[in-house]
Amino acid sequence: MFGSTGFMVIILLSLLVFAVPERLKYWFTLALTVAGISITTAWSAGILSGSVQAREIPLFTPAGGTSVVLVIDTLTAYFTLVINITVLIGFLYARGYLEPYRARMNALRFSIHYFSYLWLWLSMVMVVMVRDGLPFLIVWEIMALSSFFLVIFDAEDRNIMKTGISYLIQMHVGMFFILVAFLLVQKDTGRMSFDALGEYFAGNRNLPLFFLFFIGFAIKAGFIPLHTWLPEAHPAAPSHVSGVMSGVMIKMGIYGILRVVATMQADLLIAGVVILLLSLVSGVMGVMMAIMQKDFKRMLAYSTIENVGIIGIGIGLGITGQAIGNHSLAILGFAGGLLHILNHSLFKSLLFFNAGSVYHAVHTRNMEQTGGLMKRMPWTALLFLTGSLAICGLPPFNGFISEYLIYMGMITSLSGATLMHSILIVGSIVGLSLIGGLAVFAFTRVFGVVFLGQPRSDQAGHASEAGRSMLMPQLLTVALILFIGLASPLVVKPVFGIAGSVLNIEAQPLVTGAFTSNLSEISLAGGIFVITLGALLLYRKYHLSRRTVERGPTWGCGYTAPTSKQQYTATSYAYNYNHIAKPVLQTRKEIDEIGPEEVFPRKRKFVQHSDDLFRRNLVDRPVDFVSGLLKRIAVMQTGQIRHYILYAFVFMLFVLFLAMLNII
């Protein structure tokens, strides 16, 4: 009772963000956020610990309406913890990140931002806790609106406002599909609720309703080809907002998909294969497009699509395993996908926070104008390197653990699989391997271009390290990344239980016990590696402290480049890759060729374009067509009153003609 009252008090107090003095706005919002996180974490902890199976918390009863009840089970509790961790760290980081904006933005702008951030957290928590359809759609809409206001924080930039409007439109398209799906459920069962899905699926074909829900939720999650909002909105938003949107907000789409497939009664194999194939395409295409980006945050946005693909691969394999009766594949695939939800929320938010630190230092997101930042921002470089190793799935970091579970689920399932299932699993192994290899290429490119070499601009040459208020939240995220990587059995064991409860199958002790034991050995090896590395670094520091260290220029293989133009750029680093991927990505180059008569070639410019084919064909072309049509119709707007009277007269004649024909 106290928890629900406290939750309602936080909702009401959120309005006071506009009233408190400017110097207290951040701290007031932080206090409300911490209080809400404490309450919801306490609700979730009891569920995950096993002391309580499920919990219903009446929130309020509107006049003449039914009560709004929060329902918490293991899946809800897990998502709640993921949301709480990322939102809290993101808001801690926001204090330092927003400081430079105070000189040119008034208190009202910050009030709207803090209020929207708080309500983004509230709406996400309620999305995973609400089961009734109408309240769910309301909080889903609040989530879209609050994130919209966060994206357009720097709304003086016309492109940012345009991006925000595009984002909001696409969110409403997704909501339309979810609304139609709920209305179909209500028409058949009399209830508009997730709890009524089982009854609907038991008496009707499962696939039509599944596809309606899947399209609506997949737009939020960012599956290709429904991803076109994501690479635009993430770079436009402030970095702490980008971290939260990428880390947890898109996972609300994953949550919705899980809720639907958990209640399906038939066609599970088709649903699992559809999710698996779409996830493979999203993972491979996402990382392929990430490699071609010059914008730091845009590259991370496409990498988010890649990791949504990895999560989807685990979920698709889990559903497929459930459909064919392979419990090992079901549990391991599903557990790997669920764990990657947490892992991705950590290392991707860390990377977006890093991007914010770099942006503050060099005032650009273009990687071609950075370089040499490791000497000027050593902590930021080290933190970005940690996030890069984690997102590439390398031990001893957390990304390795979730991908290991997915790989083991596929490998151990091959022995008893049929020919078709073997082809599907082997194809998934190849796809996931390709994603991992390309991710290593993408992040070595980013780290090398941004942090190594020589500065490519004056801003990069005069960059300075981010402040403690921006570094400390990132260090906290790194600690969680290492904890999952080095103490994985403590995290994986409850995830196995959550996977079993969602799939409605018993987690086999033989499978879970064997892989928990394997992870213990892997974690031990990782711990030994970290301790050994730490000991070597300490010895190096001790050894060098007793000697005079001389510094000089980097050896240039007999020739030291006179300018930064002699080193690799983001474009040249991916030059060979671009030739291989050009048939898929359709990249374009603009350059004036050097003619044979030019003994002394004039100055030239080289530009390479990498358009998103899906956005160009599915969004830009239809929008351009409608815009062109409206421009043709606009010739009727002459501004002369006699023309408008003529239009009304013609319309009246048209109506009279239809009436004479008894059409109306």
XYZ file of C-alpha atoms in Angstrom:
664
model
C 0.000 0.000 0.000
C 2.807 2.389 0.914
C 4.536 1.604 -2.376
C 1.523 2.493 -4.529
C 0.911 5.653 -2.493
C 4.545 6.649 -2.883
C 4.362 6.016 -6.621
C 1.299 8.261 -6.936
C 2.992 10.957 -4.839
C 5.970 10.930 -7.239
C 3.616 11.350 -10.202
C 1.961 14.350 -8.541
C 5.222 15.919 -7.343
C 6.660 15.733 -10.859
C 4.568 18.819 -11.711
C 6.597 20.828 -9.185
C 9.647 20.618 -11.458
C 8.320 23.789 -13.113
C 7.988 25.592 -9.760
C 11.230 24.879 -7.896
C 14.124 27.370 -8.228
C 16.452 26.868 -11.173
C 19.427 25.809 -9.048
C 17.322 23.043 -7.458
C 15.563 21.645 -10.545
C 18.151 18.959 -11.257
C 18.396 17.839 -7.628
C 14.620 17.811 -7.187
C 14.208 15.652 -10.303
C 17.027 13.387 -9.169
C 15.370 12.940 -5.770
C 12.050 11.975 -7.377
C 13.810 9.605 -9.778
C 15.758 7.913 -6.980
C 12.600 7.584 -4.865
C 10.655 6.033 -7.737
C 13.504 3.709 -8.638
C 13.773 2.599 -5.012
C 10.062 1.747 -4.863
C 9.927 -0.143 -8.170
C 13.210 -1.929 -7.471
C 11.849 -3.120 -4.130
C 8.754 -4.468 -5.911
C 10.906 -6.262 -8.486
C 13.555 -7.625 -6.125
C 11.035 -9.763 -4.263
C 9.817 -11.290 -7.523
C 13.302 -12.089 -8.851
C 14.454 -13.503 -5.523
C 11.605 -16.024 -5.632
C 10.041 -14.926 -2.355
C 6.948 -13.695 -4.244
C 5.580 -15.277 -7.438
C 3.673 -12.253 -8.747
C 2.308 -9.037 -7.357
C -0.701 -6.850 -8.171
C -0.563 -3.231 -7.036
C -3.760 -1.135 -7.370
C -2.681 2.328 -8.444
C -5.874 4.381 -8.664
C -9.523 4.136 -9.711
C -10.790 6.874 -12.032
C -14.337 8.174 -11.477
C -16.767 5.760 -13.074
C -13.973 3.578 -14.435
C -12.084 0.415 -13.621
C -9.022 0.386 -11.410
C -5.578 0.773 -12.937
C -3.557 -2.128 -11.573
C 0.181 -2.669 -11.878
C 1.042 -6.358 -12.346
C 4.594 -7.537 -11.708
C 5.861 -10.962 -12.706
C 9.402 -12.171 -13.418
C 9.565 -10.645 -16.912
C 8.234 -7.297 -15.669
C 10.644 -7.314 -12.731
C 13.607 -7.986 -15.012
C 12.742 -5.175 -17.423
C 12.083 -2.826 -14.502
C 15.598 -3.356 -13.144
C 17.112 -2.777 -16.596
C 15.133 0.459 -16.952
C 16.032 1.688 -13.473
C 19.780 1.101 -13.846
C 20.096 2.882 -17.195
C 17.785 5.793 -16.361
C 19.553 6.539 -13.063
C 23.066 6.441 -14.568
C 21.872 8.522 -17.514
C 20.504 11.243 -15.248
C 23.690 11.310 -13.184
C 25.618 11.851 -16.421
C 23.168 14.573 -17.523
C 24.324 16.949 -14.782
C 27.713 17.537 -16.401
C 26.519 17.151 -19.970
C 23.841 19.861 -19.708
C 26.070 22.404 -17.975
C 27.255 24.180 -21.180
C 23.642 24.645 -22.300
C 22.751 26.805 -19.288
C 24.355 29.879 -20.828
C 21.938 29.948 -23.793
C 18.778 28.197 -22.536
C 16.281 29.492 -19.995
C 14.909 27.732 -16.933
C 11.682 26.721 -18.688
C 13.620 24.699 -21.273
C 15.367 22.778 -18.494
C 12.086 22.304 -16.634
C 10.523 20.712 -19.723
C 13.602 18.536 -20.177
C 13.695 17.281 -16.587
C 9.928 16.762 -16.522
C 10.070 14.803 -19.788
C 12.976 12.688 -18.542
C 11.125 11.811 -15.356
C 7.971 10.953 -17.279
C 9.922 8.880 -19.777
C 11.042 6.750 -16.837
C 7.515 6.640 -15.364
C 5.961 5.670 -18.685
C 8.513 2.927 -19.407
C 8.030 1.406 -15.970
C 4.266 1.483 -16.384
C 4.496 0.013 -19.911
C 6.002 -3.161 -18.470
C 3.651 -3.214 -15.464
C 0.264 -2.437 -17.030
C -1.712 -5.306 -18.577
C -5.023 -3.666 -19.563
C -5.062 -2.390 -23.119
C -6.358 1.158 -22.654
C -3.963 2.141 -19.823
C -1.167 0.464 -21.781
C -1.887 2.565 -24.872
C -2.031 5.723 -22.727
C 1.374 5.146 -21.121
C 2.752 4.031 -24.522
C 1.647 7.410 -25.897
C 3.159 9.249 -22.917
C 6.436 7.435 -23.595
C 6.385 8.648 -27.214
C 5.567 12.256 -26.262
C 8.102 12.524 -23.437
C 10.887 11.090 -25.614
C 9.844 13.504 -28.400
C 10.385 16.501 -26.112
C 13.734 15.066 -25.046
C 14.851 14.605 -28.657
C 14.042 18.237 -29.577
C 15.876 19.708 -26.567
C 18.061 21.768 -28.928
C 15.067 22.768 -31.049
C 16.715 25.916 -32.470
C 18.274 23.569 -35.003
C 15.636 23.147 -37.706
C 16.921 19.667 -38.598
C 16.468 18.488 -35.009
C 12.868 19.685 -34.937
C 12.220 17.978 -38.281
C 13.769 14.780 -36.933
C 11.614 14.957 -33.810
C 8.407 15.335 -35.801
C 9.373 12.428 -38.054
C 10.070 10.326 -34.969
C 6.704 11.189 -33.424
C 4.821 10.331 -36.626
C 6.478 6.919 -36.882
C 5.742 6.188 -33.223
C 2.070 6.859 -33.906
C 2.125 4.563 -36.917
C 3.369 1.807 -34.606
C 0.712 2.666 -32.043
C -1.969 2.351 -34.734
C -1.042 -1.300 -35.355
C -1.049 -2.048 -31.612
C -4.443 -0.353 -31.209
C -5.977 -2.361 -34.055
C -4.627 -5.570 -32.534
C -6.126 -4.757 -29.132
C -9.482 -3.885 -30.717
C -9.572 -7.273 -32.421
C -8.905 -8.954 -29.086
C -11.664 -6.922 -27.411
C -14.147 -7.722 -30.174
C -13.583 -11.455 -29.750
C -13.106 -11.790 -25.992
C -14.800 -8.693 -24.573
C -11.552 -7.693 -22.888
C -8.867 -5.307 -24.100
C -5.891 -6.731 -22.244
C -2.695 -8.746 -22.571
C -4.345 -11.280 -20.260
C -7.017 -11.892 -22.933
C -4.492 -12.810 -25.633
C -4.379 -16.466 -24.579
C -8.143 -16.755 -24.940
C -8.066 -15.073 -28.353
C -5.208 -17.219 -29.649
C -6.978 -20.387 -28.439
C -10.027 -19.696 -30.618
C -8.567 -17.894 -33.646
C -5.701 -17.999 -36.099
C -2.588 -16.815 -34.318
C -0.496 -15.309 -37.118
C -2.666 -12.294 -38.178
C -2.841 -10.896 -34.655
C 0.844 -11.724 -34.051
C 1.878 -9.757 -37.142
C -0.221 -6.745 -36.125
C 1.392 -6.629 -32.695
C 4.816 -7.429 -34.117
C 4.772 -4.544 -36.619
C 3.700 -2.079 -33.926
C 6.318 -3.197 -31.442
C 9.050 -3.745 -34.063
C 8.848 -0.062 -35.082
C 9.711 0.889 -31.501
C 12.439 -1.771 -31.299
C 14.056 -0.698 -34.564
C 14.001 -3.915 -36.570
C 14.908 -3.441 -40.224
C 13.036 -2.277 -42.324
C 10.992 -0.529 -39.602
C 14.031 1.250 -38.172
C 14.126 4.490 -40.150
C 13.427 6.775 -37.164
C 16.283 5.394 -35.087
C 19.428 6.613 -36.959
C 17.908 10.098 -37.096
C 16.543 10.500 -33.557
C 19.537 9.127 -31.624
C 22.089 11.614 -33.041
C 19.640 14.511 -32.629
C 18.977 13.871 -28.933
C 21.353 14.871 -26.111
C 23.785 12.049 -25.345
C 22.251 11.036 -22.017
C 18.869 10.801 -23.769
C 20.421 8.814 -26.631
C 21.860 6.400 -24.056
C 18.464 5.882 -22.417
C 16.580 5.617 -25.717
C 19.046 3.102 -27.128
C 19.644 1.319 -23.848
C 16.079 0.790 -22.649
C 13.365 2.642 -24.571
C 13.683 0.549 -27.724
C 13.522 -2.545 -25.475
C 9.890 -1.683 -24.764
C 9.232 -3.000 -28.264
C 11.080 -6.208 -27.363
C 8.990 -6.459 -24.188
C 5.750 -6.165 -26.168
C 6.848 -8.900 -28.578
C 7.710 -11.184 -25.663
C 4.305 -10.598 -24.053
C 2.543 -11.588 -27.257
C 4.577 -14.692 -28.172
C 4.366 -15.967 -24.576
C 0.584 -16.377 -24.990
C 0.504 -17.844 -28.525
C -1.131 -21.242 -28.812
C -0.160 -22.171 -32.376
C 2.109 -21.170 -35.295
C 5.050 -20.745 -32.927
C 7.481 -22.169 -35.479
C 6.465 -19.652 -38.141
C 6.606 -16.783 -35.641
C 10.025 -17.914 -34.402
C 11.452 -18.226 -37.915
C 10.067 -14.812 -38.933
C 11.643 -13.152 -35.889
C 14.902 -15.038 -36.442
C 15.237 -14.138 -40.128
C 14.282 -10.494 -39.591
C 16.772 -10.325 -36.715
C 19.569 -11.757 -38.844
C 18.869 -9.135 -41.505
C 18.741 -6.388 -38.840
C 21.994 -7.524 -37.241
C 23.985 -7.863 -40.452
C 22.586 -4.779 -42.216
C 22.771 -2.696 -39.054
C 26.489 -3.265 -38.544
C 27.198 -2.977 -42.286
C 25.600 0.469 -42.362
C 27.305 1.426 -39.088
C 30.728 0.946 -40.681
C 29.974 3.523 -43.377
C 28.958 6.360 -41.018
C 31.131 9.403 -40.296
C 28.805 10.774 -37.623
C 29.914 9.334 -34.265
C 26.407 9.016 -32.799
C 24.802 7.937 -36.059
C 27.265 5.056 -36.179
C 26.244 4.058 -32.638
C 22.578 4.291 -33.669
C 23.078 1.769 -36.469
C 25.012 -0.377 -34.012
C 21.875 -0.342 -31.851
C 19.967 -1.912 -34.748
C 22.695 -4.558 -34.918
C 22.263 -5.409 -31.247
C 18.485 -5.459 -31.539
C 19.166 -8.092 -34.178
C 21.284 -10.111 -31.730
C 18.517 -9.921 -29.115
C 16.005 -10.991 -31.759
C 18.213 -13.910 -32.814
C 18.147 -15.228 -29.249
C 14.386 -14.745 -28.957
C 13.727 -16.252 -32.387
C 15.838 -19.296 -31.554
C 14.063 -19.643 -28.207
C 10.613 -19.612 -29.820
C 11.787 -22.019 -32.533
C 13.201 -24.361 -29.896
C 9.914 -24.248 -28.007
C 7.974 -25.008 -31.196
C 10.063 -28.076 -32.123
C 10.317 -29.333 -28.541
C 14.051 -28.601 -28.195
C 14.141 -27.240 -24.653
C 17.898 -26.745 -24.680
C 17.709 -24.399 -27.672
C 14.647 -22.685 -26.199
C 16.176 -21.951 -22.793
C 19.672 -21.012 -23.985
C 18.466 -18.881 -26.898
C 15.862 -17.075 -24.835
C 18.227 -16.582 -21.881
C 20.918 -15.218 -24.211
C 18.453 -12.762 -25.732
C 17.172 -11.629 -22.328
C 20.684 -11.186 -20.941
C 21.738 -9.225 -24.019
C 18.913 -6.779 -23.247
C 20.692 -5.923 -19.986
C 24.168 -6.067 -21.484
C 23.293 -3.807 -24.388
C 21.670 -1.272 -22.082
C 24.996 -0.982 -20.243
C 27.632 -0.856 -22.966
C 25.553 1.115 -25.461
C 24.636 3.789 -22.907
C 28.342 3.919 -21.977
C 29.294 4.477 -25.629
C 26.684 7.213 -26.078
C 27.947 8.922 -22.915
C 31.444 8.734 -24.424
C 30.128 10.291 -27.601
C 28.739 13.135 -25.497
C 32.122 13.690 -23.856
C 33.833 13.787 -27.255
C 31.191 16.164 -28.631
C 31.695 18.546 -25.718
C 35.454 18.473 -26.286
C 35.574 18.957 -30.087
C 32.058 20.375 -30.800
C 31.436 18.019 -33.699
C 30.125 14.511 -34.281
C 32.125 14.101 -37.485
C 34.879 11.541 -36.880
C 36.932 13.051 -39.720
C 37.474 16.156 -37.561
C 38.740 14.326 -34.482
C 41.904 12.285 -33.914
C 44.568 12.048 -31.248
C 42.092 12.348 -28.387
C 43.625 9.532 -26.363
C 46.465 11.860 -25.294
C 44.061 14.627 -24.353
C 41.153 12.531 -23.020
C 42.764 9.353 -21.611
C 39.866 8.390 -19.340
C 37.294 8.855 -22.089
C 39.442 6.787 -24.448
C 39.803 3.993 -21.889
C 36.065 3.969 -21.205
C 35.253 3.894 -24.908
C 37.703 1.036 -25.418
C 35.956 -0.899 -22.635
C 32.549 -0.327 -24.202
C 33.903 -1.313 -27.613
C 35.334 -4.591 -26.331
C 32.038 -5.340 -24.581
C 29.855 -4.609 -27.612
C 32.123 -6.762 -29.792
C 31.394 -9.737 -27.502
C 34.957 -10.220 -26.276
C 35.807 -11.701 -22.839
C 35.963 -10.870 -20.013
C 33.158 -8.368 -20.645
C 29.408 -8.824 -20.433
C 28.654 -8.948 -24.159
C 30.561 -12.207 -24.431
C 28.334 -13.949 -21.880
C 25.009 -13.356 -23.650
C 26.406 -14.204 -27.079
C 28.039 -17.329 -25.611
C 24.624 -18.568 -24.443
C 23.123 -18.011 -27.891
C 26.028 -19.776 -29.604
C 25.871 -22.731 -27.213
C 22.130 -23.041 -27.724
C 22.668 -23.350 -31.465
C 25.701 -25.629 -31.330
C 24.255 -28.095 -28.816
C 21.016 -28.315 -30.826
C 22.624 -29.423 -34.079
C 23.063 -33.083 -33.128
C 19.345 -33.908 -32.929
C 18.023 -31.419 -35.510
C 16.321 -32.266 -38.790
C 17.810 -31.136 -42.111
C 15.704 -27.963 -42.313
C 16.314 -27.068 -38.695
C 20.048 -27.701 -39.153
C 20.135 -25.338 -42.136
C 18.331 -22.700 -40.080
C 20.680 -23.097 -37.105
C 23.880 -23.178 -39.192
C 22.699 -20.085 -41.060
C 22.119 -18.374 -37.705
C 25.620 -19.318 -36.530
C 27.120 -17.869 -39.715
C 25.014 -14.728 -39.402
C 25.897 -14.130 -35.757
C 29.587 -14.753 -36.510
C 29.457 -12.242 -39.368
C 27.814 -9.684 -37.084
C 30.553 -10.155 -34.491
C 33.371 -9.850 -37.029
C 31.940 -6.719 -38.617
C 31.367 -5.199 -35.156
C 35.093 -5.601 -34.398
C 35.880 -3.870 -37.709
C 33.419 -1.044 -36.974
C 34.746 -0.256 -33.513
C 38.452 -0.570 -34.351
C 37.695 1.987 -37.068
C 35.986 4.369 -34.651
C 38.555 4.017 -31.891
C 41.494 4.367 -34.263
C 40.135 7.411 -36.077
C 38.794 9.273 -33.038
C 41.348 8.513 -30.336
C 44.597 7.552 -32.097
C 46.813 9.376 -34.589
C 47.133 13.132 -34.823
C 44.399 15.767 -34.425
C 42.591 16.593 -37.677
C 41.178 19.917 -36.461
C 42.038 22.729 -34.058
C 39.204 21.650 -31.750
C 40.666 18.150 -31.472
C 44.120 19.581 -30.877
C 42.849 21.658 -27.930
C 40.419 19.115 -26.472
C 40.391 18.469 -22.737
C 39.155 15.637 -20.563
C 35.526 15.506 -19.482
C 34.676 16.531 -15.944
C 34.216 14.149 -13.025
C 30.438 14.539 -13.130
C 30.506 12.967 -16.611
C 33.202 10.363 -15.922
C 31.891 8.882 -12.668
C 28.589 7.558 -14.107
C 30.572 5.934 -16.915
C 32.890 4.270 -14.406
C 29.824 2.932 -12.601
C 28.600 1.429 -15.881
C 32.014 -0.163 -16.490
C 31.860 -1.728 -13.015
C 28.521 -3.359 -13.891
C 29.896 -4.536 -17.254
C 32.855 -6.203 -15.544
C 30.658 -7.655 -12.804
C 28.464 -9.469 -15.331
C 31.521 -10.616 -17.268
C 33.458 -11.857 -14.224
C 30.579 -13.092 -12.046
C 28.301 -14.325 -14.812
C 26.808 -17.348 -12.943
C 25.231 -14.977 -10.418
C 23.405 -13.203 -13.238
C 22.760 -16.057 -15.658
C 21.082 -18.386 -13.158
C 18.057 -16.121 -12.506
C 17.882 -15.302 -16.241
C 17.430 -19.039 -16.927
C 14.470 -18.988 -14.540
C 12.940 -15.947 -16.267
C 13.336 -17.616 -19.676
C 11.622 -20.750 -18.418
C 8.713 -18.809 -16.945
C 8.154 -16.806 -20.147
C 8.275 -19.924 -22.321
C 6.129 -21.884 -19.852
C 8.684 -24.694 -19.774
C 10.793 -26.006 -16.941
C 14.416 -24.930 -17.100
C 16.259 -28.265 -17.297
C 18.729 -28.531 -14.401
C 21.061 -30.629 -16.552
C 21.333 -27.871 -19.172
C 21.352 -24.861 -16.880
C 23.693 -26.534 -14.391
C 26.211 -27.511 -17.073
C 26.362 -24.061 -18.634
C 26.429 -22.299 -15.273
C 29.454 -24.459 -14.440
C 31.067 -23.578 -17.782
C 30.476 -19.892 -17.142
C 32.075 -20.235 -13.713
C 35.246 -21.511 -15.365
C 35.111 -18.773 -18.000
C 34.639 -16.125 -15.315
C 37.542 -17.572 -13.337
C 39.774 -17.409 -16.412
C 38.632 -13.844 -17.040
C 39.357 -12.919 -13.432
C 42.856 -14.368 -13.675
C 43.421 -12.386 -16.872
C 42.259 -9.117 -15.256
C 44.402 -9.694 -12.152
C 47.448 -10.557 -14.272
C 46.955 -7.486 -16.432
C 46.546 -5.306 -13.347
C 49.710 -6.755 -11.811
C 51.681 -6.083 -15.004
C 50.456 -2.483 -15.132
C 51.409 -1.953 -11.487
C 54.833 -3.445 -12.109
C 55.272 -1.208 -15.154
C 54.369 1.849 -13.112
C 56.791 0.822 -10.358
C 59.527 0.026 -12.876
C 59.184 3.363 -14.698
C 59.004 5.354 -11.460
C 62.677 4.519 -10.820
C 63.830 5.661 -14.254
C 63.776 8.809 -16.321
C 61.204 8.482 -19.066
C 61.952 10.247 -22.325
C 59.206 11.156 -24.759
C 59.548 11.643 -28.492
C 57.570 11.499 -31.705
C 56.040 8.222 -32.812
C 58.296 6.273 -35.153
C 57.024 6.854 -38.668
C 58.728 3.911 -40.404
C 61.504 6.197 -41.629
C 59.129 9.017 -42.530
C 57.055 11.161 -40.192
C 53.856 12.461 -41.775
C 53.986 16.278 -41.879
C 50.209 16.709 -41.572
C 47.223 14.779 -40.289
C 46.087 14.332 -43.911
C 48.702 11.623 -44.309
C 46.939 9.284 -41.866
C 43.883 7.074 -42.209
C 40.476 8.708 -42.128
C 37.159 7.028 -41.378
C 36.497 6.853 -45.121
C 39.864 5.453 -46.156
C 39.823 2.910 -43.320
C 36.661 1.362 -44.784
C 37.686 1.807 -48.445
C 38.170 -1.895 -49.259
C 35.088 -2.842 -47.261
C 33.107 -0.292 -49.238
C 34.003 -2.031 -52.495
C 32.759 -5.360 -51.147
C 29.581 -3.985 -49.581
C 28.679 -1.542 -52.380
C 26.164 -3.912 -54.069
C 24.254 -4.108 -50.792
C 24.668 -0.578 -49.408
C 24.633 1.274 -52.764
C 27.251 3.817 -51.655
C 28.004 6.736 -53.986
C 31.200 8.739 -54.534
C 31.515 12.274 -55.856
C 34.936 13.233 -57.260
C 36.264 15.013 -60.332
C 38.600 12.674 -62.136
C 42.092 13.962 -62.979
C 42.434 14.431 -66.713
C 45.548 13.424 -68.654
C 46.227 17.060 -69.562
C 46.419 18.153 -65.928
C 50.147 18.144 -65.217
C 49.526 19.999 -61.963
C 46.106 18.845 -60.718
C 43.914 21.499 -59.162
C 42.435 21.189 -55.677
C 39.588 18.647 -55.484
C 36.943 17.482 -53.054
C 36.038 13.861 -52.418
C 32.620 13.053 -50.940
C 31.169 9.624 -50.247
C 27.468 9.084 -49.558
C 25.964 6.096 -47.782
C 22.184 6.412 -47.898
C 19.831 4.187 -45.962
C 18.086 2.277 -48.762
C 15.115 1.426 -46.567
C 14.560 5.025 -45.541
C 14.979 6.257 -49.110
C 12.447 3.798 -50.543
C 9.987 3.381 -47.678
C 9.916 6.909 -46.238
C 11.554 9.545 -48.432
C 10.003 8.564 -51.780
C 6.393 8.291 -50.472
C 6.811 11.561 -48.574
C 8.254 13.301 -51.643
C 5.376 11.987 -53.750
C 2.734 13.288 -51.331
C 4.575 16.604 -50.967
C 4.696 17.023 -54.737
C 1.003 16.235 -54.997
C 0.145 18.803 -52.339
C 2.276 21.416 -54.085
C 0.294 20.873 -57.286
C -2.973 21.275 -55.387
C -1.599 24.412 -53.717
C -2.038 26.379 -56.955
C -5.713 26.649 -55.960
C -4.700 28.839 -53.022
C -4.684 32.086 -54.958
C -5.603 34.356 -52.070
C -8.467 35.880 -54.071
C -11.940 35.716 -52.500
C -13.775 35.236 -55.806
C -11.903 31.987 -56.436
C -12.873 30.592 -53.046
C -16.542 31.522 -53.667
C -16.278 29.734 -57.011
C -14.918 26.585 -55.303
C -17.888 26.574 -52.897
C -20.348 27.095 -55.753
C -18.833 24.231 -57.798
C -18.998 21.977 -54.752
C -22.687 22.791 -54.228
C -23.404 22.001 -57.885
C -21.557 18.703 -57.521
C -23.631 17.762 -54.447
C -26.850 18.733 -56.255
C -25.855 16.552 -59.218
C -25.248 13.550 -56.924
C -28.605 14.122 -55.222
C -30.427 14.156 -58.578
C -28.866 10.775 -59.377
C -29.995 9.465 -55.949
C -26.378 8.689 -55.080
C -26.578 10.619 -51.811
